[in-house]
Short mmCIF file of C-alpha atoms in Angstrom, two decimals:
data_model
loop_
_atom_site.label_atom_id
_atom_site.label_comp_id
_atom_site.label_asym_id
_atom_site.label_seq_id
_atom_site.Cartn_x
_atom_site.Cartn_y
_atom_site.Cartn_z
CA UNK T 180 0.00 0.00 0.00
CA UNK T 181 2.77 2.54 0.94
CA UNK T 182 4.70 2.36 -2.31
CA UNK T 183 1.27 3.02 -3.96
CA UNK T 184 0.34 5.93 -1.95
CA UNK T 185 4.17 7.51 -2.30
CA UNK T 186 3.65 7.23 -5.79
CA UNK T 187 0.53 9.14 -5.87
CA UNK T 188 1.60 11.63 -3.17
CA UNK T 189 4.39 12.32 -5.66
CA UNK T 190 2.38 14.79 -7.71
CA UNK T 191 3.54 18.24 -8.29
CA UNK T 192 6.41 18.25 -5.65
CA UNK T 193 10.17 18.51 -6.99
CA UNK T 194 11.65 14.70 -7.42
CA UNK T 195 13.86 14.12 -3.66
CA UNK T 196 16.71 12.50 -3.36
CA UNK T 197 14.13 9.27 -1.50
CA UNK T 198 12.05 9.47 -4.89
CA UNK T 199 15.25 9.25 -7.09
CA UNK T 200 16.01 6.35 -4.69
CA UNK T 201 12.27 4.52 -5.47
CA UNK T 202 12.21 5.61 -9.54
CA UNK T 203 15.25 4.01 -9.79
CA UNK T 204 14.41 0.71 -8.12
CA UNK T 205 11.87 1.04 -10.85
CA UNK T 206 13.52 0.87 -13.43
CA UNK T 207 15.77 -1.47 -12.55
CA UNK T 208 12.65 -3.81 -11.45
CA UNK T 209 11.51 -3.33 -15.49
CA UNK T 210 15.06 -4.97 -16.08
CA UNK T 211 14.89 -7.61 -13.58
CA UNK T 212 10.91 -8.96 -13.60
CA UNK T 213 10.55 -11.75 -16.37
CA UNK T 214 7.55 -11.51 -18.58
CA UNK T 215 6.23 -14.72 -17.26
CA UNK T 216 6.28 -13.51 -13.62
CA UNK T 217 4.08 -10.82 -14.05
CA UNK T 218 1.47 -11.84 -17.06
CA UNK T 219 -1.76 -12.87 -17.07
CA UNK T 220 -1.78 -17.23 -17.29
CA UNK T 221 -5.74 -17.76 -17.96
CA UNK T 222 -5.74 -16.12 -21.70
CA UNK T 223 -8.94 -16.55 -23.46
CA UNK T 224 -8.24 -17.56 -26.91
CA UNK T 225 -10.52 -18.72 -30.08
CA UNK T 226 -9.98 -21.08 -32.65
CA UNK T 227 -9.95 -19.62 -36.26
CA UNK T 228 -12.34 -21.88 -37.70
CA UNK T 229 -14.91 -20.53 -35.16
CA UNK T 230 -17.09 -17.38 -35.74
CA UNK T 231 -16.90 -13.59 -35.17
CA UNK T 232 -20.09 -13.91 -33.35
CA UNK T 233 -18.18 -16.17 -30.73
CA UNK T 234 -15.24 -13.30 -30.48
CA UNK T 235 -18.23 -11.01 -29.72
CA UNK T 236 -19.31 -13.32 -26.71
CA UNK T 237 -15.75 -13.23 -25.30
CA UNK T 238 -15.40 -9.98 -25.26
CA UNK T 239 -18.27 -9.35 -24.17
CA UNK T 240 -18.31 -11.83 -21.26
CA UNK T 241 -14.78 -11.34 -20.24
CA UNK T 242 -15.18 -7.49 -20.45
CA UNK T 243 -12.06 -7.48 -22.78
CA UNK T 244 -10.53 -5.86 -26.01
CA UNK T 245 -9.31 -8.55 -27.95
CA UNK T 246 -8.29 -12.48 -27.72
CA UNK T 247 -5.72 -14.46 -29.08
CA UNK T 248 -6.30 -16.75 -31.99
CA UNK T 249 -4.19 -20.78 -31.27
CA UNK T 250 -4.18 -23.66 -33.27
CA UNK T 251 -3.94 -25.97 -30.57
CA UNK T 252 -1.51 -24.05 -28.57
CA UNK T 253 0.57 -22.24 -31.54
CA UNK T 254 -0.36 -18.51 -32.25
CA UNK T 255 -1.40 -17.59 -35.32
CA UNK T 256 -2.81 -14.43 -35.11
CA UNK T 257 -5.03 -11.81 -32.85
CA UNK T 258 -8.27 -10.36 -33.01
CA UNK T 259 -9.48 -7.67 -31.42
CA UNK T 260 -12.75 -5.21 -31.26
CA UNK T 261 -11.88 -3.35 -34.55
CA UNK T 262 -11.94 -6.42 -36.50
CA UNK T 263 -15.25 -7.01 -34.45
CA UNK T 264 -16.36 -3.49 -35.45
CA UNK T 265 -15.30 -4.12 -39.10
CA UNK T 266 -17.40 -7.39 -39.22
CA UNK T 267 -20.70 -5.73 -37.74
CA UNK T 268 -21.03 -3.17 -40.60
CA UNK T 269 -20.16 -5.67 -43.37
CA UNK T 270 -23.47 -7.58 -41.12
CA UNK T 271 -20.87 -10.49 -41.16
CA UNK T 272 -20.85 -11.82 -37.67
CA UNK T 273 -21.04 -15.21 -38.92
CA UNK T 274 -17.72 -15.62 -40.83
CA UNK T 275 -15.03 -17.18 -39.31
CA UNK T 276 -12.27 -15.60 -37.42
CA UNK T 277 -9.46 -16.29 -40.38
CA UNK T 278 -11.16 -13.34 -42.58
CA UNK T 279 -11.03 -10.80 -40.05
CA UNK T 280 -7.82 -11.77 -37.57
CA UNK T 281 -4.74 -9.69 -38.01
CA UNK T 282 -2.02 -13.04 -39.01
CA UNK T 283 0.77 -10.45 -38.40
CA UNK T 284 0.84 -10.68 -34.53
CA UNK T 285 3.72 -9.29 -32.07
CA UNK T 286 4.44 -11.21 -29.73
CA UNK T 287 6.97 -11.42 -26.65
CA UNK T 288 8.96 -14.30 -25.26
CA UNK T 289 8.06 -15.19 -21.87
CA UNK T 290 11.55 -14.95 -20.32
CA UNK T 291 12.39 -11.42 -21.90
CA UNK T 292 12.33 -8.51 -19.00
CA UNK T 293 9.16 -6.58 -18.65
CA UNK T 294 10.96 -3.26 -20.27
CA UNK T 295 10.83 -5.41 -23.89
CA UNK T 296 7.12 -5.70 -23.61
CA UNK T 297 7.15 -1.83 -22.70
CA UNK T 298 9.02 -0.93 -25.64
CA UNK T 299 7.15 -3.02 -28.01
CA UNK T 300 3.71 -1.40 -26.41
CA UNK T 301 5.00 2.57 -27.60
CA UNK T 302 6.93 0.87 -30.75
CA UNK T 303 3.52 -0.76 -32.13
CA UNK T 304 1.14 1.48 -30.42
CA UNK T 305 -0.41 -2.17 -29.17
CA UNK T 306 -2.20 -2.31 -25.24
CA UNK T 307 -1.41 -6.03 -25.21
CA UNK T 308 1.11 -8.57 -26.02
CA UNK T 309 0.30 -12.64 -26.35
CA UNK T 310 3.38 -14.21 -24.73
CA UNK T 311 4.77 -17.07 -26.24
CA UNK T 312 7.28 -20.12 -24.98
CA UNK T 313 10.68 -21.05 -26.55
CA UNK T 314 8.44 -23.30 -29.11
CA UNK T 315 5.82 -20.68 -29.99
CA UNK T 316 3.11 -21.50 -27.99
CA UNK T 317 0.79 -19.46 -26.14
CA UNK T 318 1.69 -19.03 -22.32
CA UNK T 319 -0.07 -16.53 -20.96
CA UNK T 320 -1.49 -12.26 -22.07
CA UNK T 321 0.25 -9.32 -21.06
CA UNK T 322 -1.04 -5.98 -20.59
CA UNK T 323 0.50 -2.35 -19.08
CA UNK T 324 -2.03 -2.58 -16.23
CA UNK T 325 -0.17 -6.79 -15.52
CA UNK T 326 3.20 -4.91 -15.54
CA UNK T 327 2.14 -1.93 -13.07
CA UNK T 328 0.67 -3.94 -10.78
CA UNK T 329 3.98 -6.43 -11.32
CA UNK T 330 6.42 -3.67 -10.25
CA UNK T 331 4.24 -2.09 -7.52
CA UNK T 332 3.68 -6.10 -6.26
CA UNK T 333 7.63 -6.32 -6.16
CA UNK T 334 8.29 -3.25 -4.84
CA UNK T 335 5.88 -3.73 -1.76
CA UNK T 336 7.08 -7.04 -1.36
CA UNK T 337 10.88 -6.32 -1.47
CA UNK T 338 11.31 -3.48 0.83
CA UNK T 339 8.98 -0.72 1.91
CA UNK T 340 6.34 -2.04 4.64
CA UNK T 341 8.89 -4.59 5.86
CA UNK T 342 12.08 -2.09 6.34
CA UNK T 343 9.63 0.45 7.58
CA UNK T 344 8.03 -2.21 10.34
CA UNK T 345 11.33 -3.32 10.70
CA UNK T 346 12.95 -0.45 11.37
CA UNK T 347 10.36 1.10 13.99
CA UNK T 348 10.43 -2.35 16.35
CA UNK T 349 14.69 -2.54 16.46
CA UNK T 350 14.34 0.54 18.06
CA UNK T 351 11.72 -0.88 20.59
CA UNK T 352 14.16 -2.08 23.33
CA UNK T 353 16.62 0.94 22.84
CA UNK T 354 13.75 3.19 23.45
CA UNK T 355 12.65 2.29 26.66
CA UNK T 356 14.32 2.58 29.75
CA UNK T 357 13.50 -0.02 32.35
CA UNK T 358 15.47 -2.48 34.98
CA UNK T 359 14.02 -5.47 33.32
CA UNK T 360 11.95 -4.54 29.54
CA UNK T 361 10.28 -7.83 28.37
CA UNK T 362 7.66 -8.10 25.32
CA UNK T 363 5.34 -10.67 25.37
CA UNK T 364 3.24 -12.43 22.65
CA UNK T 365 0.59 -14.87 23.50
CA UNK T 366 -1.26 -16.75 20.58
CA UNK T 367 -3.95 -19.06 21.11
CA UNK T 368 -3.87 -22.43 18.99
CA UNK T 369 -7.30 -24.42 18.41
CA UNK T 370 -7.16 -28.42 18.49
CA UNK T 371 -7.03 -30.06 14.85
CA UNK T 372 -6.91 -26.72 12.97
CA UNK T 373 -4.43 -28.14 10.43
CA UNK T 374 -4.75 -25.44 7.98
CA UNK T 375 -4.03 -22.56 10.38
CA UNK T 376 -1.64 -24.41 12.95
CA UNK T 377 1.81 -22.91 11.98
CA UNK T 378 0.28 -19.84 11.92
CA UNK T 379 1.41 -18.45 15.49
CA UNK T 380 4.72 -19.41 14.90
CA UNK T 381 4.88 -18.04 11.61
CA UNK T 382 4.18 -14.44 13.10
CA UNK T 383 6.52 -15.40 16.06
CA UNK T 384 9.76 -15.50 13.92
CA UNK T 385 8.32 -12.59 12.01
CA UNK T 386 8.00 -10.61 15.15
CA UNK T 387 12.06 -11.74 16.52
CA UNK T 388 12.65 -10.19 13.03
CA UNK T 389 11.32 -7.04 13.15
CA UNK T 390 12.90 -7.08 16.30
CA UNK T 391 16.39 -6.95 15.13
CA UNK T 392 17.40 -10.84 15.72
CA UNK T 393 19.85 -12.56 13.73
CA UNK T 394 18.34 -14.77 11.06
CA UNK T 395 19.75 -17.53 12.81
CA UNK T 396 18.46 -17.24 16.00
CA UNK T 397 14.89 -16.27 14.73
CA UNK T 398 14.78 -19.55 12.80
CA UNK T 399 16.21 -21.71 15.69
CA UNK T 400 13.00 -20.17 18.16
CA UNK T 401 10.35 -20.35 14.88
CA UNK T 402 11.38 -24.23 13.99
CA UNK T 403 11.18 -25.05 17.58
CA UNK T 404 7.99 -22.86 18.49
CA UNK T 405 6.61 -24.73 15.14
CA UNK T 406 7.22 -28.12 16.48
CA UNK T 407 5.26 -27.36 19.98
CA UNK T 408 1.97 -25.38 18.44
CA UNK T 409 1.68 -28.32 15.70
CA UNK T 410 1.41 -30.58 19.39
CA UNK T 411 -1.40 -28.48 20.71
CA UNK T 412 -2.99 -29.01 16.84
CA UNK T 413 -2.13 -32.63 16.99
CA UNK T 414 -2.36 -33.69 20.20
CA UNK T 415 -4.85 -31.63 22.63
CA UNK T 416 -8.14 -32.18 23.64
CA UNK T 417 -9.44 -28.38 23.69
CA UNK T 418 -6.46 -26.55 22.02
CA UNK T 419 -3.84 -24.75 23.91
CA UNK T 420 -1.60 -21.09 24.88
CA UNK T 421 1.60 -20.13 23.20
CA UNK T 422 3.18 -17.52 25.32
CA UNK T 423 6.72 -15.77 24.46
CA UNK T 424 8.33 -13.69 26.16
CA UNK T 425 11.32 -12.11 24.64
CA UNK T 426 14.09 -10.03 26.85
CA UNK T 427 17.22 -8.66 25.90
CA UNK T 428 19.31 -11.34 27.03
CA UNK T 429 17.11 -14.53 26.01
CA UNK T 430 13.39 -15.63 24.84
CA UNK T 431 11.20 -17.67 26.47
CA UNK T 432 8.30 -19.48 25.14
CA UNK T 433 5.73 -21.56 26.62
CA UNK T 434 2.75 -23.51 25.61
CA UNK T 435 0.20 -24.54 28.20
CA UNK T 436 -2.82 -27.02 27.57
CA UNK T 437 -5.78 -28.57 29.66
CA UNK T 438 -4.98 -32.17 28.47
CA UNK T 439 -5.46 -35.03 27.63
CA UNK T 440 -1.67 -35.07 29.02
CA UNK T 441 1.58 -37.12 28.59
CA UNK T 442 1.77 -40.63 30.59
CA UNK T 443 4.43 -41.05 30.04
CA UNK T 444 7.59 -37.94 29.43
CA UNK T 445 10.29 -39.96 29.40
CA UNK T 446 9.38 -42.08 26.35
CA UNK T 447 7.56 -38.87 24.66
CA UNK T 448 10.89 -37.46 24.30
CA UNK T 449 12.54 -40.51 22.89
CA UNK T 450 12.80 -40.10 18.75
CA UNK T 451 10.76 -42.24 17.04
CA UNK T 452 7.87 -42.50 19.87
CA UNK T 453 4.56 -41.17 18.49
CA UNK T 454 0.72 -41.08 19.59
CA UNK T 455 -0.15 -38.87 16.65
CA UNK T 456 -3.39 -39.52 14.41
CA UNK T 457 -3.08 -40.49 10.70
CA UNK T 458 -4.45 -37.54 10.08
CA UNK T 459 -1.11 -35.83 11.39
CA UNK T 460 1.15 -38.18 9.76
CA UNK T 461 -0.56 -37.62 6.43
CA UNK T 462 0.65 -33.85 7.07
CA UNK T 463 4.18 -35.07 7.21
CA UNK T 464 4.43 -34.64 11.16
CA UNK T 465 3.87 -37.75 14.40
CA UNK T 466 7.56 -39.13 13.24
CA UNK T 467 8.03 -38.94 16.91
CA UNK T 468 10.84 -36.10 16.35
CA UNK T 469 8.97 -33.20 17.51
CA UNK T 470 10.27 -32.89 21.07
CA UNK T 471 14.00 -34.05 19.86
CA UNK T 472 13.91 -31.12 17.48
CA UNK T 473 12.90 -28.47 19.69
CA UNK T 474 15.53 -29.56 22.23
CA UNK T 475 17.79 -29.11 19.49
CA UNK T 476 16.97 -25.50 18.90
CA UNK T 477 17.04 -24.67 22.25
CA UNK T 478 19.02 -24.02 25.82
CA UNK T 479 16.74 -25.43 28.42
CA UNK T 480 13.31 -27.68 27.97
CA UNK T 481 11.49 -28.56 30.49
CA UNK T 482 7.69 -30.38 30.59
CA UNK T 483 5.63 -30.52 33.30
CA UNK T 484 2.59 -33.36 32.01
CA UNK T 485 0.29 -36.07 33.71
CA UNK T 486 -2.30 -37.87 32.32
CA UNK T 487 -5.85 -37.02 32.35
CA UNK T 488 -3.89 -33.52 33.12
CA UNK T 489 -2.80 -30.56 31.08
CA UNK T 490 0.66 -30.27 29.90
CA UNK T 491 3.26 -27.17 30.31
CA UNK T 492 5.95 -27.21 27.77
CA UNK T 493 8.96 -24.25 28.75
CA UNK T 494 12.13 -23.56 26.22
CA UNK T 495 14.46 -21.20 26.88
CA UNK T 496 17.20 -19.53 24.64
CA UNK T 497 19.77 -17.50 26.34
CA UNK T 498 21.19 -14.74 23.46
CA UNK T 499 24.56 -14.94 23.16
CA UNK T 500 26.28 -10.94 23.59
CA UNK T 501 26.34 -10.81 19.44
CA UNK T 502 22.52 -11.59 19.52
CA UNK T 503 21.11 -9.55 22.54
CA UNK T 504 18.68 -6.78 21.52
CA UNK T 505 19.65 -3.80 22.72
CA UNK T 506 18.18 -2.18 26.03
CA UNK T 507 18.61 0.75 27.98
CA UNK T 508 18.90 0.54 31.55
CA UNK T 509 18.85 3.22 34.17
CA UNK T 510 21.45 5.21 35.12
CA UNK T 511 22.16 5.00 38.50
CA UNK T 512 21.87 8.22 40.47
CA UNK T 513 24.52 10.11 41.07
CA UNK T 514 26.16 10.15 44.57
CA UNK T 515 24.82 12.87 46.97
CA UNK T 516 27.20 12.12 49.46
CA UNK T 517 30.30 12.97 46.86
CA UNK J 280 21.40 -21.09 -9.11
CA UNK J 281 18.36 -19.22 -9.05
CA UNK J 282 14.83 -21.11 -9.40
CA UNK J 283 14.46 -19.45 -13.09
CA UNK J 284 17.36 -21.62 -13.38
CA UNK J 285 16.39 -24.18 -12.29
CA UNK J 286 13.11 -24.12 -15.23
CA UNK J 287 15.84 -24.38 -17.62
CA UNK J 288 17.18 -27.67 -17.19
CA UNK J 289 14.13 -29.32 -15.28
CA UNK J 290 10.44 -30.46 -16.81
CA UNK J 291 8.72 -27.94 -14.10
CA UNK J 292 5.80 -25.37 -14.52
CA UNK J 293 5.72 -22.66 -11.37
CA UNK J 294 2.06 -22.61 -9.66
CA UNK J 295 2.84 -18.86 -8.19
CA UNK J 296 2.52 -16.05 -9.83
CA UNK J 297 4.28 -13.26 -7.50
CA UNK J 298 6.77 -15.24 -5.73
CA UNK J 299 9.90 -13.98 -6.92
CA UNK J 300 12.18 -16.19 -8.71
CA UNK J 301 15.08 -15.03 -8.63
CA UNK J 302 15.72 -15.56 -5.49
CA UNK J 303 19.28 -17.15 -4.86
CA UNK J 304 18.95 -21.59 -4.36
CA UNK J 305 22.08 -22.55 -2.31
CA UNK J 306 21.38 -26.21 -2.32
CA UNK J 307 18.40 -28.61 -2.79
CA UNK J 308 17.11 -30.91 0.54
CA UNK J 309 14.72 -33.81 0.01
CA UNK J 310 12.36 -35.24 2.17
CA UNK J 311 8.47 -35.85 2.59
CA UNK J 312 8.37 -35.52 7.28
CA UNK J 313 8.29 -32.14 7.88
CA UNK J 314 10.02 -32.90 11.21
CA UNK J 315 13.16 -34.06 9.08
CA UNK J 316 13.35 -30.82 7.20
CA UNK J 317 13.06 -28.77 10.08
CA UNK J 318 15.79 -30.59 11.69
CA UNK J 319 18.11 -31.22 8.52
CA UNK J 320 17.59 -28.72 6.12
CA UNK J 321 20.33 -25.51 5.63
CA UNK J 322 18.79 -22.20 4.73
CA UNK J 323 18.28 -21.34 1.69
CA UNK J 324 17.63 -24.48 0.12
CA UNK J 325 14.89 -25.38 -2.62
CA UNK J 326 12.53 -28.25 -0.95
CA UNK J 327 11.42 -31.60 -2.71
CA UNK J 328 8.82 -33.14 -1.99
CA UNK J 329 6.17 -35.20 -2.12
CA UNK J 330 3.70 -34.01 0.12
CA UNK J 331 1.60 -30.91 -0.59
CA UNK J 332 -0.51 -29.41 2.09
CA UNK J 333 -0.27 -25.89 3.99
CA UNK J 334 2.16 -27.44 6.45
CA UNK J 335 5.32 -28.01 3.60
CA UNK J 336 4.83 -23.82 2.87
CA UNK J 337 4.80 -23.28 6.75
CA UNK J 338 7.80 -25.85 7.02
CA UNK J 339 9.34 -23.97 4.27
CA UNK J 340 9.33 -20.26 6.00
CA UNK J 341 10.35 -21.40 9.45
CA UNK J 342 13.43 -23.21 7.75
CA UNK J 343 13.90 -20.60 5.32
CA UNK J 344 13.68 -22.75 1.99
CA UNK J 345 13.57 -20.54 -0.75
CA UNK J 346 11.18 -22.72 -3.24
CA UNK J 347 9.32 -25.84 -3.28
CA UNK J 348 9.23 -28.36 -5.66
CA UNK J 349 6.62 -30.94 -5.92
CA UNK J 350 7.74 -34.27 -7.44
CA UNK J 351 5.33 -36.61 -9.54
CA UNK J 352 3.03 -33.83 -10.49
CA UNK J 353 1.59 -32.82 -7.43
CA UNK J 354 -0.45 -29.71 -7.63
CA UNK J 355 -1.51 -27.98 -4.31
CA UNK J 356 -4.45 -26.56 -2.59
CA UNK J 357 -5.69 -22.98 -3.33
CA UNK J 358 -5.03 -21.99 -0.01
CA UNK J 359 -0.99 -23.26 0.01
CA UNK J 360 -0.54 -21.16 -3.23
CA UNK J 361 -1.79 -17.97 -1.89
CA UNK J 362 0.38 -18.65 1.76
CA UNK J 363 3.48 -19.38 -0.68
CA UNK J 364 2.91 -15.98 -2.15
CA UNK J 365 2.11 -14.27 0.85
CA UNK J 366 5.30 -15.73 2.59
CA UNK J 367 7.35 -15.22 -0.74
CA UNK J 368 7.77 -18.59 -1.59
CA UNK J 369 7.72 -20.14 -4.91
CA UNK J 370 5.74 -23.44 -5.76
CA UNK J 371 6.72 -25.77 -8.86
CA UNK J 372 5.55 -28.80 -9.82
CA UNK J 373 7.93 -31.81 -11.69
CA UNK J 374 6.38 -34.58 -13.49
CA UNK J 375 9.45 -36.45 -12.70
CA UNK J 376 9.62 -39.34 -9.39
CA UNK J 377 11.68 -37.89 -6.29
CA UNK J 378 14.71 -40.42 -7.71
CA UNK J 379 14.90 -38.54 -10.77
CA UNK J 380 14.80 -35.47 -9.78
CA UNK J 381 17.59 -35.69 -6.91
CA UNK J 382 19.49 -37.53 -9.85
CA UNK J 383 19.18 -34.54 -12.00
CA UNK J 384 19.66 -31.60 -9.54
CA UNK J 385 23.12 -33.99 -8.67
CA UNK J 386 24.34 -33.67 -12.09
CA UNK J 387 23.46 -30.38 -12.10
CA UNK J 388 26.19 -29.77 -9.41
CA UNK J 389 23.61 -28.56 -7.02
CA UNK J 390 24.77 -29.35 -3.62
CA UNK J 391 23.13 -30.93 -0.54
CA UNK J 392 21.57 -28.91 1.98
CA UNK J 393 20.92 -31.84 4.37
CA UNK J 394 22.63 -32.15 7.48
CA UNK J 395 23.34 -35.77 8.31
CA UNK J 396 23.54 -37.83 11.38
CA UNK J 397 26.92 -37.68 12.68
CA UNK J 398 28.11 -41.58 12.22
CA UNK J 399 28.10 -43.90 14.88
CA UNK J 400 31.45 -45.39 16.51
#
């Protein structure tokens, strides 16, 4: 959203050094994004045996301004709403496509760099481009509005929102002044919810990242954190609490459940051992390597389980000095005494 | 080796549209237990698989895998696609078997990302 907005917000005001910054990263995305990254893949196309009539349905129906016309997949020409035009006052909807098609079509190679498909849009004075593979066949449309939305898709994605988010909670730490700052996130994870489970842990590492931790150590807290919210999917009766806490000198993350409980923690921890549904194992986890993992990743685990109880599952990392975030603590008062 | 690379050498069509490919592959990991990848696999690694639910795209981001690739065809649900774009990760699909593939990426002199057990006394 922000790049779109700066780009808007541009009007009218002289170019600053930031926007000669953000144009160029614009053109030099036009250099880098492929063709095939940024065009359209569903491509309604007609057959040129088939009638003008029918190119007046697709255009009509797909609210467009012209289609490409394949023999089996190979191109052999385009036809657009002039030839449609042109075929209305002759009162000739009914021939086929052939007599009315343009044969002499421009097309673009799918692995060519947008800025090709820009200059043969002003060179041809053409809106859109059929996009062919190495062997000539049609692989997908592309269009100026595919490659601005392309650009502004890479832009967002690359840098703005994240650098900007990024860059405000680094500070976080730094900016308050406290004996003991801590932050702490607390997700709750529903029972069985296969197709959201991951997603606490997901915004965990996210969070350590925005943070200012090390690549490294965010990955080593999401794979573990990962590994414990997939048990409360897996394994709990009524869901459970993630809770992290995250200080300057080490993170701590707990999940807490009302049951059904471990009998057993000894042999839950051994690799291999596994109570988990098919249903789990179909998702590629209950190889019995959860808990071995998540030691792995971590300083200190502890669980606290009985059966027909809840479990508590605690891992701590302590940040080496390299990996601390920064703090500031008080400065002691100054001696009255002298 | 970037994953555009990759398209060149390989029988592979990508299912994501935004996920950017050329982002850098240092190695390739196999394996079809999430639990192994997340204990085996290096960063930056492209992922091949078998399986194709949500999970292998979650898998992928905390491990930091760069792409997926989905052996024997395999074509995933809606809702992985749009997480893989969200998180930046992009999906392709192989017609070849996971043998074939592992053979292929090997003669391409793309390296192992695996970690393996250290060896027993």
């Amino acid at each position: 959203m922000s790049s779109l907005q700066e780009l808007q917000g541009r009007k009218g005001r002289p170019i600053t050094d930031q926007d000669a910054r953000e144009i160029s990263r614009v053109e030099e995305l036009s250099y880098d994004l492929k063709i095939y990254e940024t065009m359209t893949r569903e491509v309604k196309t007609v057959q040129p045996n088939s009638t003008m009539q029918n190119v007046l349905e697709i255009l009509r129906t797909g609210r467009i301004s012209g289609a490409p016309v394949t023999e089996g997949t190979r191109l052999v020409g385009i036809v657009s709403i002039e030839d449609l035009v042109r075929a209305l006052e002759q009162n000739n909807v009914n021939a086929p496509i052939s007599d009315y098609m343009s044969r002499n079509v421009v097309s673009i190679a799918e692995y060519e760099p947008v800025v090709r498909a820009i200059e043969t849009f002003s060179k041809y004075r053409v809106g859109r481009l059929p996009v062919v593979d190495e062997n000539g066949s049609l692989t997908g449309i592309i269009t100026k509005g595919d490659i601005t939305r392309g650009i502004l898709t890479a832009l967002q994605k690359d840098y703005k929102e994240e650098e900007l988010r990024r860059y405000r909670a680094s500070h976080l730490f730094e900016d308050i002044t406290s004996e003991r700052t801590s932050l702490i996130l607390r997700y709750t994870i529903r029972a069985g919810d296969y197709a959201t489970g991951g997603q606490a842990s997901s915004h965990i590492k996210r969070a350590l990242l925005r943070l200012g931790a090390p690549p490294q150590l965010a990955r080593q807290c999401g794979i573990a954190i990962y590994e414990a919210e997939m048990n409360l999917v897996i394994h709990t009766t009524h869901g459970g609490v993630i809770r992290v806490q995250i200080e300057p000198h080490r993170i701590l993350m707990q999940t807490t459940d009302d049951g059904p409980g471990i009998a057993n923690v000894q042999l839950a921890q051994q690799a291999g051992w596994s109570t988990a549904p098919q249903e789990a194992r179909d998702m590629g986890f209950g190889a019995g390597m959860g808990l071995v993992n998540m030691r792995h990743c971590v300083d200190k685990l502890e669980i606290e389980s009985a059966a027909g109880k809840g479990t508590k599952l605690l891992m701590e990392i302590l940040l080496r000095p390299e990996e601390q975030f920064k703090n500031d603590p008080p400065k002691p008062e100054p001696n009255s005494g002298g | 080796m970037t994953v555009e690379d990759l398209l060149k050498f390989l029988p592979a069509t990508v299912l994501t549209q935004h996920a950017s490919l050329r982002r850098e592959i240092k190695g390739a990991c196999a394996a079809d237990l999430m639990s192994d990848v997340l204990a085996s696999a290096r960063p930056n690694a492209v992922l091949l698989t078998g399986l194709c639910n949500i999970q292998v795209v979650r898998t992928a981001q905390m491990a930091d895998i760069r792409a997926i690739l989905f052996v024997r065809g395999k074509q995933p649900a809606p809702e992985t696609i749009a997480l893989a774009e969200e998180e930046n990760i992009p999906l392709l699909s192989t017609p070849l078997g996971m043998y074939e593939l592992c053979g292929r990426l090997c003669q391409a002199k793309l390296p192992s990302l695996e970690d393996s057990l250290p060896q027993q006394p």
